[in-house]
Tab-separated table of C-alpha atoms and ligand atoms in Angstrom:
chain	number	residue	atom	x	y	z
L	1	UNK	CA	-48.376	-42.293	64.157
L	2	UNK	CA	-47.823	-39.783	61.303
L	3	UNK	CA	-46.736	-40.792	57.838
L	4	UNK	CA	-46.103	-37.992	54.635
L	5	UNK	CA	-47.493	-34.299	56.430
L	6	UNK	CA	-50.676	-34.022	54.156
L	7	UNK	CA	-51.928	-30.528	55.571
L	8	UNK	CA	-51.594	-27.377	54.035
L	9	UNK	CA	-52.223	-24.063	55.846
L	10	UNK	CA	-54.128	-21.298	52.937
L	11	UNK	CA	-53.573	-17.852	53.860
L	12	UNK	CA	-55.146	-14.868	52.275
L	13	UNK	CA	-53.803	-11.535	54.082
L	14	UNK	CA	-55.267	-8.038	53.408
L	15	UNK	CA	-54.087	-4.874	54.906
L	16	UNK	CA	-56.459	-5.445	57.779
L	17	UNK	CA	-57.208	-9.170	57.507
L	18	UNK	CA	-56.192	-12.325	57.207
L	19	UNK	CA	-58.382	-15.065	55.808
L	20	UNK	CA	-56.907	-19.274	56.977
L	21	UNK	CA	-57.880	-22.155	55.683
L	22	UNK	CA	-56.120	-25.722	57.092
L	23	UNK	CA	-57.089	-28.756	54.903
L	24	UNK	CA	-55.789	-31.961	54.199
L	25	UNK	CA	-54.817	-33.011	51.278
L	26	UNK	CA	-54.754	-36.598	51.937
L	27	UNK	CA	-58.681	-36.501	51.202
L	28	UNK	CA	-59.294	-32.491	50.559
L	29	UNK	CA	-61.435	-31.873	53.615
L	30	UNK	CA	-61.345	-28.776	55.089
L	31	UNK	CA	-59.732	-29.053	58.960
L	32	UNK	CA	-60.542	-25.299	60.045
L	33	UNK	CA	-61.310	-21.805	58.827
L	34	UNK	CA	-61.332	-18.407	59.847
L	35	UNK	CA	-60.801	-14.559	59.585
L	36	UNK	CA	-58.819	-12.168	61.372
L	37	UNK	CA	-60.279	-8.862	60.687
L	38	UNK	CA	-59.471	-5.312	62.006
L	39	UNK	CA	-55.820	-6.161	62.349
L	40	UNK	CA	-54.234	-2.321	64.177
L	41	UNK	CA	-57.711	-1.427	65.383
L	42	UNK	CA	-58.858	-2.035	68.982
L	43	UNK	CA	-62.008	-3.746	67.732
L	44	UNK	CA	-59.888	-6.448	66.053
L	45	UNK	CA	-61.805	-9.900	65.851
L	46	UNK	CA	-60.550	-13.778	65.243
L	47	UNK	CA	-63.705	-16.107	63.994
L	48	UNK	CA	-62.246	-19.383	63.785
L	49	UNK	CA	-64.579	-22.586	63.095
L	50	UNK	CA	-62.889	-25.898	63.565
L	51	UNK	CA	-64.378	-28.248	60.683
L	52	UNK	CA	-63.355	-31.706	62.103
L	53	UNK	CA	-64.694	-32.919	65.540
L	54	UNK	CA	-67.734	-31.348	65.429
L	55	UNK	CA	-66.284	-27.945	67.622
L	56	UNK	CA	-68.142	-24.886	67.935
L	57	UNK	CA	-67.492	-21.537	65.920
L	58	UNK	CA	-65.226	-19.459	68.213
L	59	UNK	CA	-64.360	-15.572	68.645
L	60	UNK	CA	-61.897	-13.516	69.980
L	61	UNK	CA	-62.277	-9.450	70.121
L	62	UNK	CA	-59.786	-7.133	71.600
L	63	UNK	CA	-56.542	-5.664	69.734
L	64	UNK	CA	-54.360	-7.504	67.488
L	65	UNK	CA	-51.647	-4.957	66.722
L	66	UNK	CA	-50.210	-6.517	63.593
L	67	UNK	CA	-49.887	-9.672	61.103
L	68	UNK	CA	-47.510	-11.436	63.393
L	69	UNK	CA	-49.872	-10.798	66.122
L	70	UNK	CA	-52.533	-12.150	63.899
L	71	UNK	CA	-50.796	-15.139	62.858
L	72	UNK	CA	-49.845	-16.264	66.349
L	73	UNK	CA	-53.973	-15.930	67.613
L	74	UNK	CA	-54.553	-18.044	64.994
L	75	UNK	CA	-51.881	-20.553	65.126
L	76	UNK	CA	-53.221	-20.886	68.904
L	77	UNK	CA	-56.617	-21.498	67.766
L	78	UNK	CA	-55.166	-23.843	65.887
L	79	UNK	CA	-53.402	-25.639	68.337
L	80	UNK	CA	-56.447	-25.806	70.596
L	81	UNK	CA	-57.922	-27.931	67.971
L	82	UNK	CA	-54.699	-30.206	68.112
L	83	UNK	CA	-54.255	-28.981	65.210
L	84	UNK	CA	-50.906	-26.331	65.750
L	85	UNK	CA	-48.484	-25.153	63.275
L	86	UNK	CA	-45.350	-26.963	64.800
L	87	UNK	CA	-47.706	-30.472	63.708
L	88	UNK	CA	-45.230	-32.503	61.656
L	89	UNK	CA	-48.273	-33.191	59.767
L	90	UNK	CA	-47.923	-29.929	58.412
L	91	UNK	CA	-46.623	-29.892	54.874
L	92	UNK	CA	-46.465	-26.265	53.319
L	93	UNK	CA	-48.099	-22.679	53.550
L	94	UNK	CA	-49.891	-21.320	50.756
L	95	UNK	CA	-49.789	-17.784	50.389
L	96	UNK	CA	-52.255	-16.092	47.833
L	97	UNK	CA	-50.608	-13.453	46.327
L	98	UNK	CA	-52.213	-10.573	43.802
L	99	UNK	CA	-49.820	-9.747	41.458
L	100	UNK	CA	-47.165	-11.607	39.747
L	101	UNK	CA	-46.173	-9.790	36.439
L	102	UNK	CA	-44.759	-11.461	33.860
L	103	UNK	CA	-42.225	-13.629	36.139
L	104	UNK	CA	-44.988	-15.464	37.822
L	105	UNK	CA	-46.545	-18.126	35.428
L	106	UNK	CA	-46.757	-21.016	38.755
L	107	UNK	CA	-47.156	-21.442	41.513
L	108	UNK	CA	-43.535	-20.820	43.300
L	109	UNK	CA	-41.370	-21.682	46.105
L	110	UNK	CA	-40.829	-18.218	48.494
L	111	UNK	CA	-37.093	-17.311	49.133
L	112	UNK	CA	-35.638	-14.193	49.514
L	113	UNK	CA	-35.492	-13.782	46.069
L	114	UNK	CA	-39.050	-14.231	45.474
L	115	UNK	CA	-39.894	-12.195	48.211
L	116	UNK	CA	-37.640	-8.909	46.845
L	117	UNK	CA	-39.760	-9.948	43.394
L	118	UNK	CA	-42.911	-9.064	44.991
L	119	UNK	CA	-41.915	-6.431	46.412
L	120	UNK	CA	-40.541	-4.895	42.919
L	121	UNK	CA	-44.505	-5.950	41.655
L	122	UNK	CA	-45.849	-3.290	43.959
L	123	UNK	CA	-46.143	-0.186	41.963
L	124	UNK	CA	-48.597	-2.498	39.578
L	125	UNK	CA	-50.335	-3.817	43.263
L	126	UNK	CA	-50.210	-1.073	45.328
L	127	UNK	CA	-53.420	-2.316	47.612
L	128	UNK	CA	-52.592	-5.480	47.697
L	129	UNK	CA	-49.360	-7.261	47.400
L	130	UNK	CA	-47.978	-5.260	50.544
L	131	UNK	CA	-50.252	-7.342	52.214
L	132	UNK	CA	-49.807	-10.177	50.767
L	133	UNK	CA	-45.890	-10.029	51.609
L	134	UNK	CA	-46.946	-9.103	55.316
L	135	UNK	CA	-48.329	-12.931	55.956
L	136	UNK	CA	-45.733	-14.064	54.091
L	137	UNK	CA	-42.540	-12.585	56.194
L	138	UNK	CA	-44.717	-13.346	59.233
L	139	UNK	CA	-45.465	-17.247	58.099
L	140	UNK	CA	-41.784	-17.509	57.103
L	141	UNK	CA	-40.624	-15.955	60.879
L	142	UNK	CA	-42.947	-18.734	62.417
L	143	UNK	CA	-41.778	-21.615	60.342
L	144	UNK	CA	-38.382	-20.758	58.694
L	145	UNK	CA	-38.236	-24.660	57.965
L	146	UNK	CA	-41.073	-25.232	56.564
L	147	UNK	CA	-41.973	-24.505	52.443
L	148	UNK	CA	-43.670	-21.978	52.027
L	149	UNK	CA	-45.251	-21.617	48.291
L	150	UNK	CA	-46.716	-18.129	46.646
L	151	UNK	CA	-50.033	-19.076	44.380
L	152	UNK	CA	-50.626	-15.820	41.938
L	153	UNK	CA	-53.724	-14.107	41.034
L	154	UNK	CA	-51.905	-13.899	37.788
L	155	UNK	CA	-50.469	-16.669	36.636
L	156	UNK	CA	-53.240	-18.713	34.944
L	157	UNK	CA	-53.477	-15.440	32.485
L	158	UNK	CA	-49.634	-15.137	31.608
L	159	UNK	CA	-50.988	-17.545	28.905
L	160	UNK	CA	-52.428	-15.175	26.895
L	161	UNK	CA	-51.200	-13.945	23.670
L	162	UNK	CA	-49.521	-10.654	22.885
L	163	UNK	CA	-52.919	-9.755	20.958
L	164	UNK	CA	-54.426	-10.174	24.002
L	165	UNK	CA	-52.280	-8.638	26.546
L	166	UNK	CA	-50.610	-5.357	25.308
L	167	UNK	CA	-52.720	-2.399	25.482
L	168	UNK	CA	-53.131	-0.543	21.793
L	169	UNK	CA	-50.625	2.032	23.430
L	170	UNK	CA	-47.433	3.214	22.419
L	171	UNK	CA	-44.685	0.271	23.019
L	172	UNK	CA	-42.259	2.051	24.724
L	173	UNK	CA	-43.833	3.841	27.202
L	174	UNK	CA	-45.557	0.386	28.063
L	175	UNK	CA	-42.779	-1.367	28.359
L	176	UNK	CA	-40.801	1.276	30.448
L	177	UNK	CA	-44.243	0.892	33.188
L	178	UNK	CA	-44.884	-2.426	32.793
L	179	UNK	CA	-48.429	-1.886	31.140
L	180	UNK	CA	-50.496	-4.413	30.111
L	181	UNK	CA	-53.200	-6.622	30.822
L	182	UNK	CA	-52.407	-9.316	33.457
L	183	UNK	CA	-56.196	-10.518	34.742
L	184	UNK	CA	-56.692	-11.230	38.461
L	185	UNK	CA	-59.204	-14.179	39.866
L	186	UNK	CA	-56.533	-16.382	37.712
L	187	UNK	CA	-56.823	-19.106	40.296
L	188	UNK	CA	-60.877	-19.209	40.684
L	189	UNK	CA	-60.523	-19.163	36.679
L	190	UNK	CA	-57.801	-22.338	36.621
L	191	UNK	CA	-60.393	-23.800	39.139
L	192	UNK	CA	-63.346	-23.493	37.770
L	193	UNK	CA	-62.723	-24.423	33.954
L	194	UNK	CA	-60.682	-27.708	35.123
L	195	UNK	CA	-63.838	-28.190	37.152
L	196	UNK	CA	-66.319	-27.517	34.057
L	197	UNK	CA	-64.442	-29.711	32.183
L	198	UNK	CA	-65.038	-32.438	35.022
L	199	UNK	CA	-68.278	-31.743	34.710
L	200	UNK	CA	-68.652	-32.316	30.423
L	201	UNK	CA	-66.832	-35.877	31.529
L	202	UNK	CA	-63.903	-34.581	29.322
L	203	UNK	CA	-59.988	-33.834	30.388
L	204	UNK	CA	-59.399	-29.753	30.193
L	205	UNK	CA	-57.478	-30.024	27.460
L	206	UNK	CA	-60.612	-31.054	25.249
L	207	UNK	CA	-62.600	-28.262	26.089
L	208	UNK	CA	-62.999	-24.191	24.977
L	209	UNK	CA	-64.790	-22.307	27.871
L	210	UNK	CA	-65.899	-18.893	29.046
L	211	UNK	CA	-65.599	-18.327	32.931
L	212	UNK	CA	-67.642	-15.901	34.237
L	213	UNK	CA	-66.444	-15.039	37.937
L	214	UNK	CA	-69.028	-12.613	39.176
L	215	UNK	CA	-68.021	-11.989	42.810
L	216	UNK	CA	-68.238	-8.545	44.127
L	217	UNK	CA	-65.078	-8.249	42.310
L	218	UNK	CA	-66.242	-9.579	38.634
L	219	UNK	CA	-64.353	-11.092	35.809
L	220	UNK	CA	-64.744	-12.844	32.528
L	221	UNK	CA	-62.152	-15.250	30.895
L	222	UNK	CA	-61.549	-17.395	27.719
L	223	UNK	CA	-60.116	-20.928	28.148
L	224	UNK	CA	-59.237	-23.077	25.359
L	225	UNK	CA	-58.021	-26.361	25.898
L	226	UNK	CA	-57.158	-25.190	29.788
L	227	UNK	CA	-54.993	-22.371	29.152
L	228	UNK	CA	-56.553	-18.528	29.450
L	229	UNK	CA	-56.365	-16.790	25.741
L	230	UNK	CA	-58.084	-13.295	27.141
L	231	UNK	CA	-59.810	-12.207	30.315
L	232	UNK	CA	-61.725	-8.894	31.810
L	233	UNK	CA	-58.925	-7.461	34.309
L	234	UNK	CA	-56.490	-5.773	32.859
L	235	UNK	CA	-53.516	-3.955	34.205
L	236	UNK	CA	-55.148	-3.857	37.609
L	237	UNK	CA	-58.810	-5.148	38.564
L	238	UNK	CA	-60.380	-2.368	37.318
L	239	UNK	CA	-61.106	-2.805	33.960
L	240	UNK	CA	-64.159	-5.309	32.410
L	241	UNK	CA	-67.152	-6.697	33.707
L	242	UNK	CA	-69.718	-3.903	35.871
L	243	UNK	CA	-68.748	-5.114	39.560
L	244	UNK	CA	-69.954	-4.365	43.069
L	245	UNK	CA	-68.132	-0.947	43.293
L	246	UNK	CA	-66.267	-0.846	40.004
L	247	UNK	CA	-66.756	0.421	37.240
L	248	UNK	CA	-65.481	-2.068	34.963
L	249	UNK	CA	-65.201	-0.486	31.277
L	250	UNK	CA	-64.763	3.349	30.970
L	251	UNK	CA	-63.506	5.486	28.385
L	252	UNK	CA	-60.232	6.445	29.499
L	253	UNK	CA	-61.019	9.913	28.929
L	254	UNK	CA	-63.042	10.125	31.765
L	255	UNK	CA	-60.503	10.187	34.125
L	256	UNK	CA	-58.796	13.321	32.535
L	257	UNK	CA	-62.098	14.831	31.745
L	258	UNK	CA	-62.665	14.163	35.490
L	259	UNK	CA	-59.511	16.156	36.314
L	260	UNK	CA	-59.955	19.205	33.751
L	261	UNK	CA	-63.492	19.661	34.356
L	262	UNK	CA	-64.089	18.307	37.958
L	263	UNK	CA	-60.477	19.322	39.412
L	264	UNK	CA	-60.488	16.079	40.883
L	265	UNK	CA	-56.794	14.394	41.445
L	266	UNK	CA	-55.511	11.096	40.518
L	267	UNK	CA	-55.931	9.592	44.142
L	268	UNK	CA	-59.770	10.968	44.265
L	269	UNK	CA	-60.666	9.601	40.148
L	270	UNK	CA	-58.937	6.448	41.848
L	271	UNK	CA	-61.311	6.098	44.987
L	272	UNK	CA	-64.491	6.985	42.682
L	273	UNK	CA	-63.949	4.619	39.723
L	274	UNK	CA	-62.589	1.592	42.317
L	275	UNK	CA	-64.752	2.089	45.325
L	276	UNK	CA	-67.764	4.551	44.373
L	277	UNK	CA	-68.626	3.030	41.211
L	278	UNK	CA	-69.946	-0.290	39.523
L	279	UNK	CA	-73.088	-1.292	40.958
L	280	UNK	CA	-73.074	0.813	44.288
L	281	UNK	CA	-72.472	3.521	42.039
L	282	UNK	CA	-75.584	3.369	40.032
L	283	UNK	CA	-78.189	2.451	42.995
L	284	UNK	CA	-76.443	2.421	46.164
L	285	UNK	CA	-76.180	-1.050	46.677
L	286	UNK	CA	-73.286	-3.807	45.427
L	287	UNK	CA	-75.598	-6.905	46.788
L	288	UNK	CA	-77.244	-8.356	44.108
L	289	UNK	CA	-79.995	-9.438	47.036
L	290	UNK	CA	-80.910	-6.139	47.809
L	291	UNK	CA	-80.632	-5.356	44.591
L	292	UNK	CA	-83.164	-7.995	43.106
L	293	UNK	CA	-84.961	-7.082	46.080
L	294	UNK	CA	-85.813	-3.714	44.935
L	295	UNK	CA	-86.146	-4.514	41.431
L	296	UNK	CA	-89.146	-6.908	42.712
L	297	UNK	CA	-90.901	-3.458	44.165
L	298	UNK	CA	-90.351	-1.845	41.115
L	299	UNK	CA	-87.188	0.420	42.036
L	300	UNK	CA	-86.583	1.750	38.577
L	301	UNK	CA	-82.418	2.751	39.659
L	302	UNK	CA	-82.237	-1.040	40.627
L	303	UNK	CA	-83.546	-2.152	37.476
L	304	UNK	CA	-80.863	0.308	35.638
L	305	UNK	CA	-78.265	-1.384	37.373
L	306	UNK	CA	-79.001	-4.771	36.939
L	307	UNK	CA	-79.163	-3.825	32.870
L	308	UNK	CA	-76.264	-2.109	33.095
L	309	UNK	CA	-74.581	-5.236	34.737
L	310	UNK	CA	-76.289	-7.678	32.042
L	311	UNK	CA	-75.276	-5.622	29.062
L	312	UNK	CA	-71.967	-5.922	29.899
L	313	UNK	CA	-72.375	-9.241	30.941
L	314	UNK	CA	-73.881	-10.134	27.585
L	315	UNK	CA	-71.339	-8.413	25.799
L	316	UNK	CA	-68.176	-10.331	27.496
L	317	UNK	CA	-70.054	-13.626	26.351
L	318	UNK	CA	-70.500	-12.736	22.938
L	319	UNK	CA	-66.382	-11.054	22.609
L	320	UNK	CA	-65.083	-14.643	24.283
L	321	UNK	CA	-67.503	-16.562	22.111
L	322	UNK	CA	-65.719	-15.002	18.987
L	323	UNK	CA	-62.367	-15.302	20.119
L	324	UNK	CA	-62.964	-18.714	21.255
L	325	UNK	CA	-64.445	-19.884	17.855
L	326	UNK	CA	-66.394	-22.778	19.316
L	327	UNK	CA	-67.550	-22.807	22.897
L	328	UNK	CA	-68.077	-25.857	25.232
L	329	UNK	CA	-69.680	-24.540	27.943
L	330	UNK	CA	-70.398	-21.170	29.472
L	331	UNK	CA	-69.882	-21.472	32.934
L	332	UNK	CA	-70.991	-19.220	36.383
L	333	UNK	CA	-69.361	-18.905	39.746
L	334	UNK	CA	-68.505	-16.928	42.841
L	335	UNK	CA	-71.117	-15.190	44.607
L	336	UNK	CA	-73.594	-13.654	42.286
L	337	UNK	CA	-72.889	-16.396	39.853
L	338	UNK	CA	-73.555	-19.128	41.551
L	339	UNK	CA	-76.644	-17.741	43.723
L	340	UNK	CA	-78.173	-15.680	41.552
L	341	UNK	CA	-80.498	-17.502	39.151
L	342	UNK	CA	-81.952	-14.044	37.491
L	343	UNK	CA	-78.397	-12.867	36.559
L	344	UNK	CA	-78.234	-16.175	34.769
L	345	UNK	CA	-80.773	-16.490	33.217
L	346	UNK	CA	-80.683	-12.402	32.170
L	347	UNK	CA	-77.039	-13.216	30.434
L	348	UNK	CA	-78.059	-15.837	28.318
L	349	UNK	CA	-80.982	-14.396	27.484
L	350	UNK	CA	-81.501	-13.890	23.738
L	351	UNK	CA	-78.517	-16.013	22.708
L	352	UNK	CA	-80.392	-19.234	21.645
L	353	UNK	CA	-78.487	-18.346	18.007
L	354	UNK	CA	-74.928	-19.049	19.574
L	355	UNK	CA	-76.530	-22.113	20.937
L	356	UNK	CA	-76.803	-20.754	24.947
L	357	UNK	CA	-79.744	-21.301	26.600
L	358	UNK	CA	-80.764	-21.591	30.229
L	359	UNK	CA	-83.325	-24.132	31.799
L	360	UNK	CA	-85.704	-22.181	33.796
L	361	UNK	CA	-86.319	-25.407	36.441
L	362	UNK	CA	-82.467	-26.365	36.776
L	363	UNK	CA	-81.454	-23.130	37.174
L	364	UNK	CA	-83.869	-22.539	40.180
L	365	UNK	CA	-82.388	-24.799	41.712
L	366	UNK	CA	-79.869	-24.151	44.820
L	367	UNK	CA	-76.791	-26.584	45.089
L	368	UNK	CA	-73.094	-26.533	46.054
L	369	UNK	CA	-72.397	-28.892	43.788
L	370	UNK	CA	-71.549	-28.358	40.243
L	371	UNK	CA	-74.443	-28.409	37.659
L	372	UNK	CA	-75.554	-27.769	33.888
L	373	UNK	CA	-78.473	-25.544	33.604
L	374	UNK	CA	-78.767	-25.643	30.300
L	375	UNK	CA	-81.605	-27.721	28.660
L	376	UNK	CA	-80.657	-31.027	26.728
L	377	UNK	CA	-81.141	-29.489	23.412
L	378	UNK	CA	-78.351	-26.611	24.079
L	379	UNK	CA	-75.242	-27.225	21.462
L	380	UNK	CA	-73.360	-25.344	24.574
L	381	UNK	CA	-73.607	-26.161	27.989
L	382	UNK	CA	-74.248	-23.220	30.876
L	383	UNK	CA	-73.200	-24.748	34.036
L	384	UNK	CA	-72.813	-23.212	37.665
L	385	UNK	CA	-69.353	-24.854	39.363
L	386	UNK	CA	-68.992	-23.220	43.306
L	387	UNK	CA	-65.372	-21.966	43.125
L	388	UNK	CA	-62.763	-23.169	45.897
L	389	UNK	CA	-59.763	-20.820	45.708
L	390	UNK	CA	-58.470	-22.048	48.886
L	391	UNK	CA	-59.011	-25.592	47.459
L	392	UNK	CA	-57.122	-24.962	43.635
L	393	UNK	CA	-54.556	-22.787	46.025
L	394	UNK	CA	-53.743	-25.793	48.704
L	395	UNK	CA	-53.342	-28.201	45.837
L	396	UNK	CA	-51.543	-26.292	43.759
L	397	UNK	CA	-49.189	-25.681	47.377
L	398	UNK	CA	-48.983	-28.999	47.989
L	399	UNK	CA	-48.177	-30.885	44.329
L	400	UNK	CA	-45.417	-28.125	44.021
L	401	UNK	CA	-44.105	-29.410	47.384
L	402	UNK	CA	-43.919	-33.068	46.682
L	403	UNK	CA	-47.104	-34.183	47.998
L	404	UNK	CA	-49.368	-36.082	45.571
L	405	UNK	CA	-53.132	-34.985	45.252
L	406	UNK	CA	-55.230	-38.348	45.551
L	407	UNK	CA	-58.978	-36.822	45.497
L	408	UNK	CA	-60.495	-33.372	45.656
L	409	UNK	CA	-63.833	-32.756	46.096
L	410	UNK	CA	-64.307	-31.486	42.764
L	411	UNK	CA	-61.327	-30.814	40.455
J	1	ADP	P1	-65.885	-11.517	46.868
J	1	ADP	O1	-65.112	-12.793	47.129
J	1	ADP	O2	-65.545	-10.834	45.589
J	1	ADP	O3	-66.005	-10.592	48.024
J	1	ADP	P2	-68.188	-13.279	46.630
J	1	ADP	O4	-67.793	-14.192	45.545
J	1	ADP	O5	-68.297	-13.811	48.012
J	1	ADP	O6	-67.369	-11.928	46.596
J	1	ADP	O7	-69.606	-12.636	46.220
J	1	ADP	C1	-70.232	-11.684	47.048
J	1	ADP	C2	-71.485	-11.188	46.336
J	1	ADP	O8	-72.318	-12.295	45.997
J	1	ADP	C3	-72.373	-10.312	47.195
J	1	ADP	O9	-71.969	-8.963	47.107
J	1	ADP	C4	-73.738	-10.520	46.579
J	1	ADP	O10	-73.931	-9.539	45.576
J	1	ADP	C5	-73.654	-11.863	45.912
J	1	ADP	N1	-74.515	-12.871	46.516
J	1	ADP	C6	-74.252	-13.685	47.553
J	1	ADP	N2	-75.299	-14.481	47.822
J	1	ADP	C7	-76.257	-14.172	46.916
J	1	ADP	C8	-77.596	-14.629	46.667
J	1	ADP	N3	-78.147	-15.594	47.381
J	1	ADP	N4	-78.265	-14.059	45.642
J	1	ADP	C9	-77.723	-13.094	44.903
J	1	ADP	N5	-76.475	-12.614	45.085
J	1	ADP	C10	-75.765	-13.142	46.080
């Protein structure tokens, strides 16, 4: 016997991959998960792990030509769960999408319209909201009937202020291209400073606090009283925080010096500043691991990086600490940030004056759950809160669709 469909499917589709997630929102478990990756290769592969029912990982290998082609393996893994998309349990789809521009402030309903809106968004998302639209026109072939909602990258940062957003740039011509700063990881950031707040024991709205999302993509962002006054990203993911294999901050000169001097193009500066830069740039490797790993045997280009990384780090703290004004909590996540204790405790570092300070024994220690690591003493608390973007993505899917969150794990 069914009653009101609590489950919402989470997709995440790349060029070449698409990322699921099935949960239920009656209690926020997780059903199933998986990845199809290699999508238009020969070597594709399907990984799906049912999460209910105690079933085994399973894989598939062999060609998968295309999204649809994608979407329908999966929807049969699915379904050999008892667990298939044509289950009037089924509530919504929730499609993670890049870039919303200005337009985008929540979480919306996908029409025709909406779709045609993304699609004008793609000059400022070249990478990724084609692929973003390809799960959605495939989702919305496979269940015409069924809502279907767009979550944004975006749209917890359209709350910044002008001061905040525009570029010191000449209005006009920024206007005319759309230039400014959006942010990306908006819905890790929403996450994680509702969470935080959780975590304090007070609502969101009480609390001012700085996110620091340090994934191999990285960003920083301010959040007073719940709503984002200035993150790291910028016009496109590029600018901010040191990452894996960006750059992060540059003088924009570089990139014409790069073309006078070097004769290198657009597309090439591109591919170096987004791909051959940032951590991997400086030593060769973007896993903080490996990276820690040679720093313990003394590699001095490791130990370069990982200064390079906390100097910038350092700096982001002390700019959102200003335009904050009073700070509640400084707060880590993603996958350096909530694994890696000496990038932690490297950041906060030297900033006993602003109140920060890290406990060396809490933040040794490894949880899932989220934690302050900051000793009693501290004015401001330094927490680590595990992001869930599927999680914050699924809700956000399924209160927009009528269905009535009733407990997440933790937000
Ligand atoms: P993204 O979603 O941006 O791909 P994640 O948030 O999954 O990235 O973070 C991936 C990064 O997390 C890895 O590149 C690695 O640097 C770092 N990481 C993961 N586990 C650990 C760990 N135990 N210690 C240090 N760094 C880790």
């Amino acid at each position: 016997m069914t009653g009101t469909p609590t489950r919402v499917l989470v997709l995440n589709s790349g060029s070449s991959s698409v990322k699921y997630q099935l949960l239920d929102m009656g209690d926020g478990g997780r059903l199933a998960q998986g990845l199809v990756e290699r999508i238009g290769e020969d070597t594709s592969r399907l990984a799906h792990t049912p999460l209910r029912g105690g079933g085994a990982k399973r894989e598939r290998t062999g060609p998968i030509p295309d999204h649809a082609a994608a979407l329908k393996a999966v929807a049969e893994e699915l379904a050999a769960d008892g667990l298939g998309l044509d289950s009037p349990e089924l509530a919504a789809i929730g499609h993670r999408v890049v870039h919303g521009g200005l337009r985008f402030t929540e979480p919306t309903v996908i029409d025709e319209e909406v779709v045609a809106e993304i699609e004008r968004l793609v000059p400022v998302a070249p990478l990724h909201n084609p692929a973003n639209l390809l799960g959605i026109r495939t989702a919305m072939a496979m269940r015409p009937d069924l809502p279907q909602v767009a979550v944004f990258d975006t749209a917890f940062h359209t709350t910044m202020p002008e001061a905040a957003a525009r570029y010191a740039i000449d209005v006009e011509t920024a206007d005319a291209h759309r230039i400014r700063r959006y942010g990306f990881h908006g819905t890790s950031h929403a996450y994680v400073s509702r969470a935080a707040a959780k975590l304090l024991g007070k609502e969101p709205g009480e609390v001012n606090v700085i996110v620091l999302h340090l994934g191999n993509g990285a960003s920083a962002s301010a959040v007073r009283g719940g709503r984002c006054v200035d993150t790291s990203m910028g016009l496109t993911p590029l600018e901010g925080l040191v990452m894996g294999t960006r750059s992060g901050d540059v003088d924009p000169a570089v990139t014409f010096h790069l073309k006078r001097v070097a004769g290198m193009s657009a597309d090439e500066i591109d591919v170096l500043l987004n791909k051959k830069s940032g951590l991997v740039g400086l030593c060769g490797d973007n896993d903080m691991r490996e990276i820690r790993r040679r720093i313990d045997e003394g590699d001095e280009r490791a130990a370069l990086a990982f200064d390079i990384y906390i100097h910038r780090l350092k700096k982001y703290i002390g700019a959102y600490y200003a335009v904050l004004g009073r700070v509640d909590a400084v707060v880590f996540t993603a996958g350096v940030g909530e694994n890696a204790a000496p990038v932690r405790e490297a950041a906060i570092a030297g900033l006993e004056e602003l109140g920060l300070a890290v406990d060396a024994d809490l933040n040794a220690v490894r949880s899932d759950e989220p934690r302050v690591i900051s000793p009693v003493y501290a004015r401001v608390a330094v927490a680590v809160v595990p992001t869930d973007e599927e999680l914050e993505i699924a809700r956000q899917t399924f209160e927009l669709t009528g269905g009535k969150v009733t407990r997440t794990t933790n937000a």
